[in-house]
Coordinates of C-alpha atoms in Angstrom, one line a residue:
Chain W
X1 CA 106.9 132.4 128.6
X2 CA 108.1 131.3 125.2
X3 CA 110.7 134.0 125.2
X4 CA 111.9 133.3 128.7
X5 CA 112.2 129.6 128.2
X6 CA 114.2 130.2 125.1
X7 CA 116.7 132.6 126.7
X8 CA 117.1 131.4 130.2
X9 CA 119.8 128.9 130.9
X10 CA 122.0 129.7 128.0
X11 CA 125.4 131.3 128.6
X12 CA 126.8 134.0 126.4
X13 CA 128.9 131.6 124.4
X14 CA 126.0 129.3 123.6
X15 CA 123.9 132.3 122.6
X16 CA 126.7 133.6 120.4
X17 CA 126.9 130.2 118.6
X18 CA 123.1 130.0 118.2
X19 CA 123.1 133.5 116.6
X20 CA 126.0 132.6 114.3
X21 CA 124.3 129.3 113.3
X22 CA 121.0 131.2 112.7
X23 CA 122.8 133.8 110.7
X24 CA 124.6 131.5 108.3
X25 CA 121.4 129.6 107.5
X26 CA 119.3 132.7 107.0
X27 CA 117.7 133.4 103.6
X28 CA 120.3 134.7 101.2
X29 CA 123.3 133.6 103.3
X30 CA 123.0 129.9 102.9
X31 CA 125.0 129.6 99.7
X32 CA 127.6 132.1 100.8
X33 CA 128.3 130.6 104.3
X34 CA 126.7 127.2 105.0
X35 CA 127.1 125.7 101.6
X36 CA 130.6 127.1 101.2
X37 CA 131.5 125.7 104.6
X38 CA 130.2 122.3 103.7
X39 CA 132.4 122.3 100.6
X40 CA 135.4 123.2 102.6
X41 CA 134.6 120.5 105.1
X42 CA 134.6 118.1 102.2
X43 CA 138.1 119.2 101.3
X44 CA 139.3 118.8 104.8
X45 CA 137.8 115.3 104.9
X46 CA 139.6 114.5 101.6
X47 CA 142.9 115.7 103.0
X48 CA 142.6 113.5 106.0
X49 CA 141.8 110.5 103.8
X50 CA 145.0 111.2 101.8
X51 CA 147.1 111.5 104.9
X52 CA 145.8 108.2 106.2
X53 CA 147.0 106.4 103.1
X54 CA 150.5 107.0 104.6
X55 CA 150.0 106.8 108.3
X56 CA 147.8 104.8 110.7
X57 CA 147.1 107.6 113.2
X58 CA 147.7 111.3 113.5
X59 CA 149.0 112.6 116.8
X60 CA 149.5 116.1 118.1
X61 CA 148.8 118.5 121.0
X62 CA 145.1 118.7 122.0
X63 CA 145.3 122.5 122.5
X64 CA 147.7 125.1 121.3
X65 CA 148.5 126.2 124.9
X66 CA 147.8 124.9 128.5
X67 CA 144.7 125.9 130.3
X68 CA 144.0 129.6 130.9
X69 CA 142.3 131.1 133.9
X70 CA 138.5 130.9 134.0
X71 CA 137.0 133.9 132.3
X72 CA 140.4 135.1 131.1
X73 CA 139.4 135.2 127.4
X74 CA 135.7 136.0 127.7
X75 CA 136.4 139.4 126.2
X76 CA 138.2 137.9 123.2
X77 CA 136.1 135.0 121.9
X78 CA 138.2 134.5 118.8
X79 CA 141.3 133.6 120.8
X80 CA 139.2 131.4 123.0
X81 CA 137.9 129.6 119.9
X82 CA 141.5 129.1 118.8
X83 CA 141.9 126.7 121.8
X84 CA 139.5 124.4 119.9
X85 CA 141.4 124.6 116.7
X86 CA 143.2 121.2 116.9
X87 CA 140.2 119.2 117.9
X88 CA 137.7 120.8 115.6
X89 CA 139.2 119.1 112.5
X90 CA 138.1 115.7 113.8
X91 CA 134.6 116.9 114.0
X92 CA 134.7 118.6 110.6
X93 CA 136.1 115.5 108.9
X94 CA 133.8 113.1 110.9
X95 CA 136.7 111.2 112.4
X96 CA 137.2 109.6 115.8
X97 CA 139.6 111.3 118.1
X98 CA 140.8 110.9 121.7
X99 CA 142.9 113.0 124.1
X100 CA 145.2 111.5 126.7
X101 CA 147.4 113.2 129.3
X102 CA 151.0 113.3 128.1
X103 CA 152.9 115.6 130.6
X104 CA 153.0 119.0 132.2
X105 CA 153.9 122.5 131.0
X106 CA 154.6 125.1 133.7
X107 CA 152.7 122.8 136.1
X108 CA 149.6 122.5 133.9
X109 CA 148.6 119.2 132.2
X110 CA 149.0 118.8 128.5
X111 CA 146.9 116.6 126.2
X112 CA 148.0 114.3 123.4
X113 CA 145.4 114.1 120.7
X114 CA 145.1 111.1 118.4
X115 CA 142.9 111.0 115.3
X116 CA 142.1 107.7 113.5
X117 CA 140.5 107.0 110.1
X118 CA 136.7 106.8 110.0
X119 CA 135.3 103.7 111.8
X120 CA 138.7 102.9 113.3
X121 CA 137.7 103.5 116.9
X122 CA 139.3 100.1 117.8
X123 CA 142.7 101.2 116.6
X124 CA 142.4 104.5 118.4
X125 CA 141.4 103.0 121.7
X126 CA 144.0 100.3 121.4
X127 CA 146.8 102.8 120.8
X128 CA 145.6 105.1 123.6
X129 CA 145.4 102.2 126.0
X130 CA 149.0 101.0 125.0
X131 CA 150.2 104.5 125.6
X132 CA 148.8 104.6 129.1
X133 CA 150.3 101.2 129.9
X134 CA 153.8 102.6 129.3
X135 CA 153.2 106.1 130.8
X136 CA 151.8 107.3 134.1
X137 CA 150.8 110.9 133.1
X138 CA 147.2 110.1 133.6
X139 CA 147.8 109.2 137.2
X140 CA 149.7 112.3 138.1
X141 CA 148.2 115.5 139.5
X142 CA 149.3 119.1 138.9
X143 CA 151.7 120.1 141.8
X144 CA 149.4 122.7 143.5
X145 CA 146.1 120.8 142.9
X146 CA 144.1 120.2 146.0
Chain H
X1 CA 87.4 145.0 84.5
X2 CA 88.0 141.4 83.6
X3 CA 89.8 139.6 86.4
X4 CA 91.3 136.1 86.1
X5 CA 91.7 133.9 89.2
X6 CA 94.9 131.9 89.7
X7 CA 95.1 129.1 92.2
X8 CA 97.7 126.6 93.3
X9 CA 97.1 124.0 96.0
X10 CA 99.3 122.5 98.7
X11 CA 97.8 119.3 99.9
X12 CA 99.0 117.6 103.1
X13 CA 98.1 113.9 103.1
X14 CA 98.8 111.8 106.2
X15 CA 100.2 108.5 104.9
X16 CA 98.4 105.4 106.2
X17 CA 101.4 103.8 107.8
X18 CA 101.0 102.0 111.1
X19 CA 104.0 103.7 112.7
X20 CA 105.5 107.2 112.5
X21 CA 107.8 108.4 109.8
X22 CA 110.9 108.4 112.0
X23 CA 109.9 106.4 115.1
X24 CA 108.0 103.2 116.0
X25 CA 105.2 105.0 117.8
X26 CA 101.6 104.3 116.6
X27 CA 99.9 106.7 114.2
X28 CA 96.3 105.7 115.2
X29 CA 93.9 108.6 115.6
X30 CA 92.0 109.5 118.7
X31 CA 94.2 108.0 121.5
X32 CA 94.6 109.6 124.9
X33 CA 96.8 112.7 124.5
X34 CA 100.6 112.0 124.6
X35 CA 100.2 108.2 124.8
X36 CA 101.6 107.8 121.3
X37 CA 104.7 109.9 121.4
X38 CA 108.0 108.2 122.1
X39 CA 111.4 109.8 122.9
X40 CA 112.0 110.5 119.2
X41 CA 108.7 112.3 118.7
X42 CA 109.3 114.3 121.9
X43 CA 112.7 115.4 120.6
X44 CA 114.6 114.2 123.6
X45 CA 118.3 114.7 123.5
X46 CA 120.3 111.9 122.0
X47 CA 117.6 110.2 120.0
X48 CA 118.0 109.5 116.3
X49 CA 115.3 109.3 113.6
X50 CA 115.0 106.2 111.5
X51 CA 113.1 106.4 108.3
X52 CA 110.0 104.3 107.8
X53 CA 110.3 102.4 104.6
X54 CA 106.6 102.1 104.2
X55 CA 106.3 105.9 104.0
X56 CA 108.9 105.9 101.2
X57 CA 107.0 103.2 99.3
X58 CA 103.7 105.2 99.6
X59 CA 105.3 108.4 98.3
X60 CA 106.8 106.5 95.3
X61 CA 103.4 104.9 94.7
X62 CA 101.9 108.3 94.5
X63 CA 104.7 109.6 92.2
X64 CA 104.1 106.7 89.8
X65 CA 100.4 107.3 89.7
X66 CA 100.8 110.9 88.6
X67 CA 103.6 110.0 86.1
X68 CA 106.1 112.0 88.1
X69 CA 109.8 111.8 88.0
X70 CA 110.8 109.8 91.1
X71 CA 113.7 111.3 93.1
X72 CA 116.2 108.4 93.0
X73 CA 118.2 110.4 95.6
X74 CA 116.2 112.5 97.9
X75 CA 117.3 114.4 101.0
X76 CA 115.7 115.2 104.3
X77 CA 116.2 118.8 105.5
X78 CA 115.4 120.6 108.8
X79 CA 112.8 123.3 108.5
X80 CA 113.5 125.5 111.5
X81 CA 110.7 127.3 113.3
X82 CA 109.7 127.6 116.9
X83 CA 106.2 126.5 117.9
X84 CA 105.2 124.7 121.1
X85 CA 103.7 121.7 119.2
X86 CA 107.0 121.0 117.5
X87 CA 109.3 119.8 120.3
X88 CA 112.5 119.7 118.3
X89 CA 112.3 123.3 117.1
X90 CA 112.4 122.1 113.6
X91 CA 110.4 119.9 111.3
X92 CA 112.1 117.2 109.2
X93 CA 111.0 117.8 105.7
X94 CA 112.4 117.7 102.2
X95 CA 113.7 120.8 100.5
X96 CA 116.1 120.7 97.6
X97 CA 115.7 117.1 96.5
X98 CA 112.2 115.8 97.1
X99 CA 111.2 112.2 96.6
X100 CA 108.6 113.0 93.9
X101 CA 109.4 115.5 91.2
X102 CA 107.3 116.9 88.4
X103 CA 104.1 115.0 87.5
X104 CA 100.5 115.7 86.4
X105 CA 96.9 114.8 86.7
X106 CA 93.9 115.4 84.5
X107 CA 90.7 117.0 85.9
X108 CA 87.3 117.5 84.3
X109 CA 86.3 121.1 84.0
X110 CA 82.9 122.7 83.7
X111 CA 82.4 122.2 80.0
X112 CA 83.3 118.5 80.4
X113 CA 86.8 119.0 78.8
X114 CA 89.9 117.5 80.4
X115 CA 92.4 119.9 81.8
X116 CA 95.9 118.9 82.8
X117 CA 97.2 120.2 86.2
X118 CA 100.9 120.0 86.7
X119 CA 102.1 118.7 90.1
X120 CA 105.3 120.6 90.9
X121 CA 106.6 118.1 93.5
X122 CA 105.6 116.0 96.5
X123 CA 107.8 115.6 99.5
X124 CA 107.9 113.5 102.7
X125 CA 107.8 115.3 106.0
X126 CA 106.6 114.8 109.6
X127 CA 103.4 116.2 111.0
X128 CA 103.5 118.5 114.1
X129 CA 101.6 117.9 117.3
X130 CA 98.5 119.7 118.2
X131 CA 97.9 122.7 120.5
X132 CA 94.6 122.4 122.4
X133 CA 93.2 125.8 123.5
X134 CA 89.9 124.6 124.9
X135 CA 89.3 123.2 128.4
X136 CA 92.6 124.7 129.7
X137 CA 91.4 128.0 131.2
X138 CA 93.7 130.5 129.6
X139 CA 96.4 127.9 129.1
X140 CA 97.3 125.7 126.2
X141 CA 97.5 122.0 126.2
X142 CA 99.9 120.1 123.9
X143 CA 99.2 116.7 122.4
X144 CA 102.1 115.2 120.7
X145 CA 100.4 112.0 119.4
X146 CA 100.3 113.5 115.9
X147 CA 103.9 114.6 116.0
X148 CA 105.9 112.5 113.6
X149 CA 103.0 111.2 111.6
X150 CA 104.2 110.8 108.0
X151 CA 102.9 113.4 105.5
X152 CA 103.2 113.6 101.8
X153 CA 102.9 117.3 100.8
X154 CA 101.7 117.5 97.2
X155 CA 102.3 120.9 95.6
X156 CA 100.6 122.0 92.4
X157 CA 101.5 124.6 89.9
X158 CA 99.2 127.7 89.8
X159 CA 97.3 126.0 87.0
X160 CA 93.7 126.4 88.3
X161 CA 91.5 129.3 87.2
X162 CA 88.5 129.0 89.4
X163 CA 87.4 127.7 92.8
X164 CA 85.5 124.9 90.9
X165 CA 88.7 123.8 89.2
X166 CA 90.6 123.9 92.5
X167 CA 87.9 121.7 94.1
X168 CA 88.0 119.3 91.1
X169 CA 91.7 118.9 91.4
X170 CA 91.6 118.5 95.2
X171 CA 88.9 115.9 94.8
X172 CA 90.9 114.1 92.2
X173 CA 93.9 113.9 94.4
X174 CA 91.7 112.9 97.3
X175 CA 90.2 110.0 95.3
X176 CA 93.6 109.0 94.0
X177 CA 95.3 108.7 97.4
X178 CA 92.5 106.5 98.6
X179 CA 92.7 104.4 95.4
X180 CA 96.3 103.9 96.2
X181 CA 95.5 103.2 99.8
X182 CA 98.2 105.5 101.0
X183 CA 95.8 107.9 102.9
X184 CA 92.4 107.3 104.5
X185 CA 91.2 110.7 103.1
X186 CA 89.4 111.6 106.4
X187 CA 89.2 115.4 106.2
X188 CA 87.5 115.8 109.6
X189 CA 90.4 114.0 111.3
X190 CA 92.9 116.0 109.3
X191 CA 94.2 113.2 107.2
X192 CA 93.8 115.3 104.1
X193 CA 94.4 119.0 104.4
X194 CA 94.3 121.6 101.7
X195 CA 96.0 125.0 101.6
X196 CA 95.1 127.3 98.7
X197 CA 97.4 129.9 97.1
X198 CA 95.1 132.5 95.5
X199 CA 95.8 135.5 93.4
X200 CA 94.0 137.5 90.8
X201 CA 95.2 139.4 87.7
X202 CA 93.7 141.2 84.7
X203 CA 92.9 138.8 81.9
X204 CA 95.7 138.7 79.4
X205 CA 98.3 139.6 82.0
X206 CA 101.4 137.3 82.1
X207 CA 102.7 138.3 85.5
X208 CA 101.0 136.6 88.5
X209 CA 99.4 138.9 91.1
X210 CA 100.4 138.9 94.7
X211 CA 99.0 135.8 96.4
X212 CA 97.5 135.0 99.7
X213 CA 97.6 131.5 101.2
X214 CA 94.3 130.2 102.7
X215 CA 94.7 127.7 105.5
X216 CA 92.3 125.8 107.8
X217 CA 90.0 124.4 105.1
X218 CA 88.6 121.0 106.1
X219 CA 86.0 120.2 103.4
X220 CA 85.7 120.7 99.7
X221 CA 82.6 122.8 100.2
X222 CA 84.6 125.2 102.4
X223 CA 87.5 125.2 100.0
X224 CA 85.2 126.5 97.2
X225 CA 83.6 129.1 99.5
X226 CA 86.9 130.2 100.9
X227 CA 88.5 130.7 97.5
X228 CA 85.4 132.5 96.2
X229 CA 85.4 134.8 99.2
X230 CA 89.1 135.5 98.8
X231 CA 88.9 136.2 95.1
X232 CA 86.1 138.7 95.7
X233 CA 88.1 140.3 98.5
X234 CA 91.2 140.7 96.4
X235 CA 89.3 142.1 93.5
X236 CA 87.6 144.6 95.8
X237 CA 91.0 145.7 97.2
X238 CA 92.5 146.1 93.7
X239 CA 89.5 147.9 92.2
X240 CA 89.5 150.3 95.2
X241 CA 93.1 151.1 94.1
X242 CA 94.7 149.1 96.9
X243 CA 97.3 146.4 96.9
X244 CA 96.9 142.8 97.9
X245 CA 99.3 142.0 100.8
X246 CA 101.1 138.7 100.7
X247 CA 99.9 136.9 103.8
X248 CA 98.5 133.8 105.3
X249 CA 94.7 133.9 105.9
X250 CA 92.5 131.6 107.9
X251 CA 89.1 130.5 106.6
X252 CA 86.3 130.9 109.2
X253 CA 83.5 128.6 108.1
X254 CA 81.0 130.1 110.6
X255 CA 81.4 133.6 109.2
X256 CA 82.2 132.4 105.7
X257 CA 85.2 134.7 105.4
X258 CA 89.0 134.6 105.4
X259 CA 91.0 136.5 108.1
X260 CA 94.6 137.6 108.1
X261 CA 96.8 135.3 110.2
X262 CA 100.3 136.6 109.5
X263 CA 101.8 138.8 106.9
X264 CA 105.0 138.2 105.0
X265 CA 107.0 140.5 107.2
X266 CA 106.2 138.3 110.1
X267 CA 106.8 135.2 108.0
X268 CA 109.4 132.7 109.1
X269 CA 112.8 132.3 107.6
X270 CA 113.0 128.5 107.9
X271 CA 116.8 128.2 107.5
X272 CA 116.6 124.9 105.8
X273 CA 119.7 122.7 105.9
X274 CA 120.2 118.9 105.2
X275 CA 119.4 116.9 108.4
X276 CA 122.7 115.4 109.5
X277 CA 120.9 112.6 111.4
X278 CA 119.5 111.2 108.2
X279 CA 121.3 109.8 105.2
X280 CA 120.1 110.7 101.7
X281 CA 117.5 108.2 100.5
X282 CA 118.8 106.3 97.5
X283 CA 116.3 104.2 95.5
X284 CA 117.1 101.7 92.8
X285 CA 115.2 100.6 89.8
X286 CA 114.3 97.2 91.3
X287 CA 112.6 99.0 94.2
X288 CA 110.6 101.2 91.9
X289 CA 109.7 98.3 89.7
X290 CA 108.5 96.3 92.7
X291 CA 106.2 99.2 93.7
X292 CA 104.9 99.5 90.2
X293 CA 103.5 96.0 90.5
X294 CA 101.5 97.0 93.5
X295 CA 99.7 99.9 91.7
X296 CA 96.0 99.3 91.5
X297 CA 93.8 100.2 88.5
X298 CA 93.7 104.0 88.6
X299 CA 90.5 106.0 88.5
X300 CA 90.8 107.2 84.9
X301 CA 91.5 103.7 83.6
X302 CA 88.7 102.3 85.7
X303 CA 86.3 104.9 84.3
X304 CA 87.2 103.9 80.7
X305 CA 86.8 100.3 81.5
X306 CA 83.4 100.8 83.1
X307 CA 82.2 102.6 80.0
X308 CA 83.6 99.9 77.7
X309 CA 82.7 96.8 79.6
X310 CA 79.4 97.8 81.3
X311 CA 78.2 100.2 78.6
X312 CA 77.8 103.0 81.2
X313 CA 77.3 106.6 80.3
X314 CA 80.2 109.0 81.1
X315 CA 78.3 110.7 83.9
X316 CA 77.5 107.4 85.6
X317 CA 81.1 106.1 85.1
X318 CA 82.3 109.3 86.7
X319 CA 80.1 108.8 89.7
X320 CA 80.9 105.2 90.1
X321 CA 84.7 105.6 90.0
X322 CA 84.8 108.7 92.1
X323 CA 86.0 106.6 95.0
X324 CA 87.6 103.1 95.1
X325 CA 85.0 102.1 97.7
X326 CA 82.2 103.0 95.3
X327 CA 83.8 101.3 92.3
X328 CA 84.4 98.1 94.3
X329 CA 80.8 98.2 95.7
X330 CA 79.5 98.6 92.1
X331 CA 81.5 95.7 90.7
X332 CA 80.7 93.4 93.5
X333 CA 76.9 94.2 93.1
X334 CA 77.1 93.7 89.4
X335 CA 78.7 90.3 89.8
X336 CA 76.0 89.1 92.2
X337 CA 73.2 90.5 90.0
X338 CA 74.4 88.4 87.1
X339 CA 75.8 91.2 85.1
X340 CA 72.9 93.8 85.4
X341 CA 75.3 96.7 85.2
X342 CA 72.8 99.4 84.2
X343 CA 70.2 98.4 86.8
X344 CA 72.9 98.3 89.5
X345 CA 74.2 101.6 88.4
X346 CA 70.7 103.2 88.7
X347 CA 70.0 101.7 92.1
X348 CA 73.4 102.6 93.4
X349 CA 73.5 106.2 92.1
X350 CA 69.9 107.1 92.9
X351 CA 68.3 104.9 95.5
X352 CA 71.3 104.0 97.7
X353 CA 73.2 107.2 97.4
X354 CA 70.0 109.2 98.0
X355 CA 69.3 107.3 101.2
X356 CA 72.9 107.6 102.4
X357 CA 72.9 111.3 101.8
X358 CA 69.6 111.7 103.6
X359 CA 71.0 109.9 106.7
X360 CA 74.4 111.5 106.3
X361 CA 76.1 108.1 106.0
X362 CA 79.1 107.1 104.0
X363 CA 79.0 104.1 101.6
X364 CA 81.1 102.2 104.2
X365 CA 78.3 102.7 106.7
X366 CA 75.6 101.5 104.4
X367 CA 73.3 98.9 106.0
X368 CA 72.8 97.4 102.6
X369 CA 75.9 95.6 101.5
X370 CA 77.0 95.3 97.8
X371 CA 76.0 91.6 97.6
X372 CA 72.5 92.4 99.0
X373 CA 72.0 95.2 96.4
X374 CA 73.2 92.7 93.7
X375 CA 70.6 90.1 94.9
X376 CA 67.9 92.7 94.8
X377 CA 68.7 93.7 91.3
X378 CA 68.9 90.1 90.3
X379 CA 65.3 89.6 91.5
X380 CA 64.1 92.6 89.5
X381 CA 65.9 91.3 86.4
X382 CA 64.5 87.8 86.6
X383 CA 60.9 89.2 87.2
X384 CA 60.6 87.8 90.7
X385 CA 59.6 91.3 91.8
X386 CA 58.8 94.6 90.0
X387 CA 60.8 97.7 90.4
X388 CA 58.2 99.2 92.5
X389 CA 58.1 96.3 94.9
X390 CA 61.9 96.3 94.9
X391 CA 61.7 99.7 96.6
X392 CA 59.6 98.3 99.3
X393 CA 62.1 95.4 99.7
X394 CA 64.9 97.9 99.8
X395 CA 63.3 99.8 102.6
X396 CA 63.1 96.7 104.7
X397 CA 66.7 95.8 103.8
X398 CA 67.8 99.2 104.9
X399 CA 66.0 98.8 108.3
X400 CA 66.7 95.1 109.0
X401 CA 69.7 94.2 107.0
X402 CA 67.9 91.0 105.9
X403 CA 68.6 89.6 102.4
X404 CA 66.1 90.4 99.7
X405 CA 65.1 86.8 99.2
X406 CA 64.2 86.5 102.8
X407 CA 62.1 89.6 102.7
X408 CA 60.3 88.7 99.5
X409 CA 59.5 85.3 100.9
X410 CA 58.5 86.4 104.3
X411 CA 56.2 89.2 103.1
X412 CA 54.9 87.3 100.1
X413 CA 56.0 90.0 97.7
X414 CA 56.8 87.7 94.8
X415 CA 55.4 89.0 91.6
X416 CA 52.3 87.3 90.3
X417 CA 53.0 86.1 86.7
X418 CA 50.4 83.4 86.7
X419 CA 48.3 84.3 83.7
X420 CA 45.2 82.7 85.1
X421 CA 45.4 84.6 88.4
X422 CA 46.0 87.9 86.7
X423 CA 43.1 87.3 84.2
X424 CA 40.8 86.6 87.1
X425 CA 41.6 89.9 88.7
X426 CA 41.3 91.7 85.3
X427 CA 37.8 90.2 84.8
X428 CA 36.8 91.2 88.3
X429 CA 37.9 94.8 87.8
X430 CA 36.1 95.0 84.4
X431 CA 33.0 93.6 85.8
X432 CA 33.0 96.0 88.8
X433 CA 33.5 99.1 86.6
X434 CA 31.0 99.1 83.7
X435 CA 30.9 102.9 83.5
X436 CA 34.6 103.2 82.8
X437 CA 34.4 100.3 80.3
X438 CA 31.8 102.4 78.4
X439 CA 34.1 105.5 78.5
X440 CA 37.0 103.4 77.2
X441 CA 35.0 102.0 74.4
X442 CA 33.8 105.5 73.5
X443 CA 37.4 106.3 72.8
X444 CA 38.7 107.7 76.1
X445 CA 42.1 105.9 76.1
X446 CA 43.2 107.5 79.4
X447 CA 40.8 105.3 81.4
X448 CA 43.4 102.5 80.7
X449 CA 45.5 103.9 83.5
X450 CA 42.6 103.6 85.9
X451 CA 42.1 99.9 85.1
X452 CA 45.8 99.1 85.5
X453 CA 45.8 100.8 88.8
X454 CA 42.7 98.9 90.0
X455 CA 44.3 95.5 89.0
X456 CA 47.5 96.5 90.7
X457 CA 45.6 97.4 93.8
X458 CA 43.8 94.1 93.7
X459 CA 47.1 92.2 93.5
X460 CA 48.7 94.4 96.2
X461 CA 51.2 95.6 93.6
X462 CA 52.4 92.2 92.9
X463 CA 51.0 91.5 89.4
X464 CA 53.3 91.8 86.5
X465 CA 52.5 95.1 84.8
X466 CA 53.2 93.9 81.3
X467 CA 50.8 91.1 81.7
X468 CA 48.1 93.3 83.2
X469 CA 48.4 95.7 80.2
X470 CA 48.2 92.9 77.6
X471 CA 45.2 91.3 79.2
X472 CA 43.3 94.5 79.7
X473 CA 43.9 95.6 76.2
X474 CA 42.7 92.3 74.9
X475 CA 39.6 92.2 77.1
X476 CA 38.5 95.8 76.7
X477 CA 38.7 95.7 73.0
X478 CA 36.6 92.6 72.8

């Protein structure tokens, strides 16, 4: 029963991540992976702090490419992970981020990501709101969407 | 071959906070299953732990009492393991930076010498729930009331060299946490749990032997037995040319043996990492200083004071300071008695303790309160009653809970000190026993006891013995 309740209901990707998480925390690997990763995270966080000394907000695409077909990248998890690459940095640095629709590419919607300094959710929401007051991308549907 | 035993203890003490370490649920023992487990204790998604300040204070209090380095910055970590009574799949504990660092405590060993035991560290963590295997017909019930109860795990160095020393150390910690009022010390209810790491090596050897860990010991008596059994077992294995396997062993009190529970190969890899839900705990000097002012007089200091102020012998002072309850009882009784420390000490350590043991009661359950014992001793000291009558009075106190003065009055037990009354009884006894008078006068001094007994009997035990003796002596030698 224990084994079943621990395996059932998790998809392959979730299981993969649990295994990676377990592996990097295992005896002997903590310093090499987890601790190292934490140090790098710290550096990323510092980088953002520096950037925010000069700008109020950082904007960019939410993903490197528009949506791909369901299951198209299951065989190649790394290229699938790459679709997260622009949003992961907000998580790593502990910063608030938001994605708003900003147009279409080959008929598929494209997101605009904004990242604000820590605890500046008010600024972030304010800018996103202002953006949507002057654009209507968030009201449009892809052409062949039923 | 000469074997040396090496023991280190891990003691889990449940801290006596009202609520849990990371939630507001009650920690009271004995409630209906799962009525004291809130969303945080159940590990439901989205909940966040909030550290109980009282638990931190208690941990620091302990640290100060064992002269330990206090971790001014300590960190909570997740200890990952899967077990049904741990709903989150991990236990929040402390790993790299514990709240209490290196400290020490002195124990008294067999030859009466003091021995210093080093405390490696003590860290805060949450208790797990309980799996109940009985009454479920092949299934297991889970009670999460205990999940999240604050624990202070106190880890010693492998400094102890016999089961006796291990017990002395465990008792010392047990007494200390109760003095500090950070743990109720109730071993039956699991408030104070001891795990022993035991190994043996040839005397003179520097390297430690392979150790086993004994769990499931819920009394000091069992701790001593379990260690002794385990030491014998390990020596047998080694002398037969075998190797001790590093493993966890359970003590079975019914069979008086330890049994393998899991070996190292099956042991968990806990994959500790700092808990992202909890900030590091940063303490400042003012916080520590404030806690310092709440420290009570500690057992060793109290023991010294009892010897100096009350003129007690070391052995008595040890007994009377073994628990805070006992020490408080003693001091309260001495005060009521008008400063009769030695008499109170005798009555407390022999009469009262004997009676409590016989009826399997703790001092807290004694029908005779400290003030009552003090009043009784006061009446012995001021010659209202003799020591012998006092025992009668004590019996009645034990049964009825009445005050000694009420009993003495009601039963007419007051000592007879009226010279005339005692003289009359003495005369009567002498007159009634001419034969014995002859014997005494012929030089048989032993007959004196007979006369004293007769007068006592005549007075129903109430005549003052010194006066009887003086009068008899005077009259018989006439």
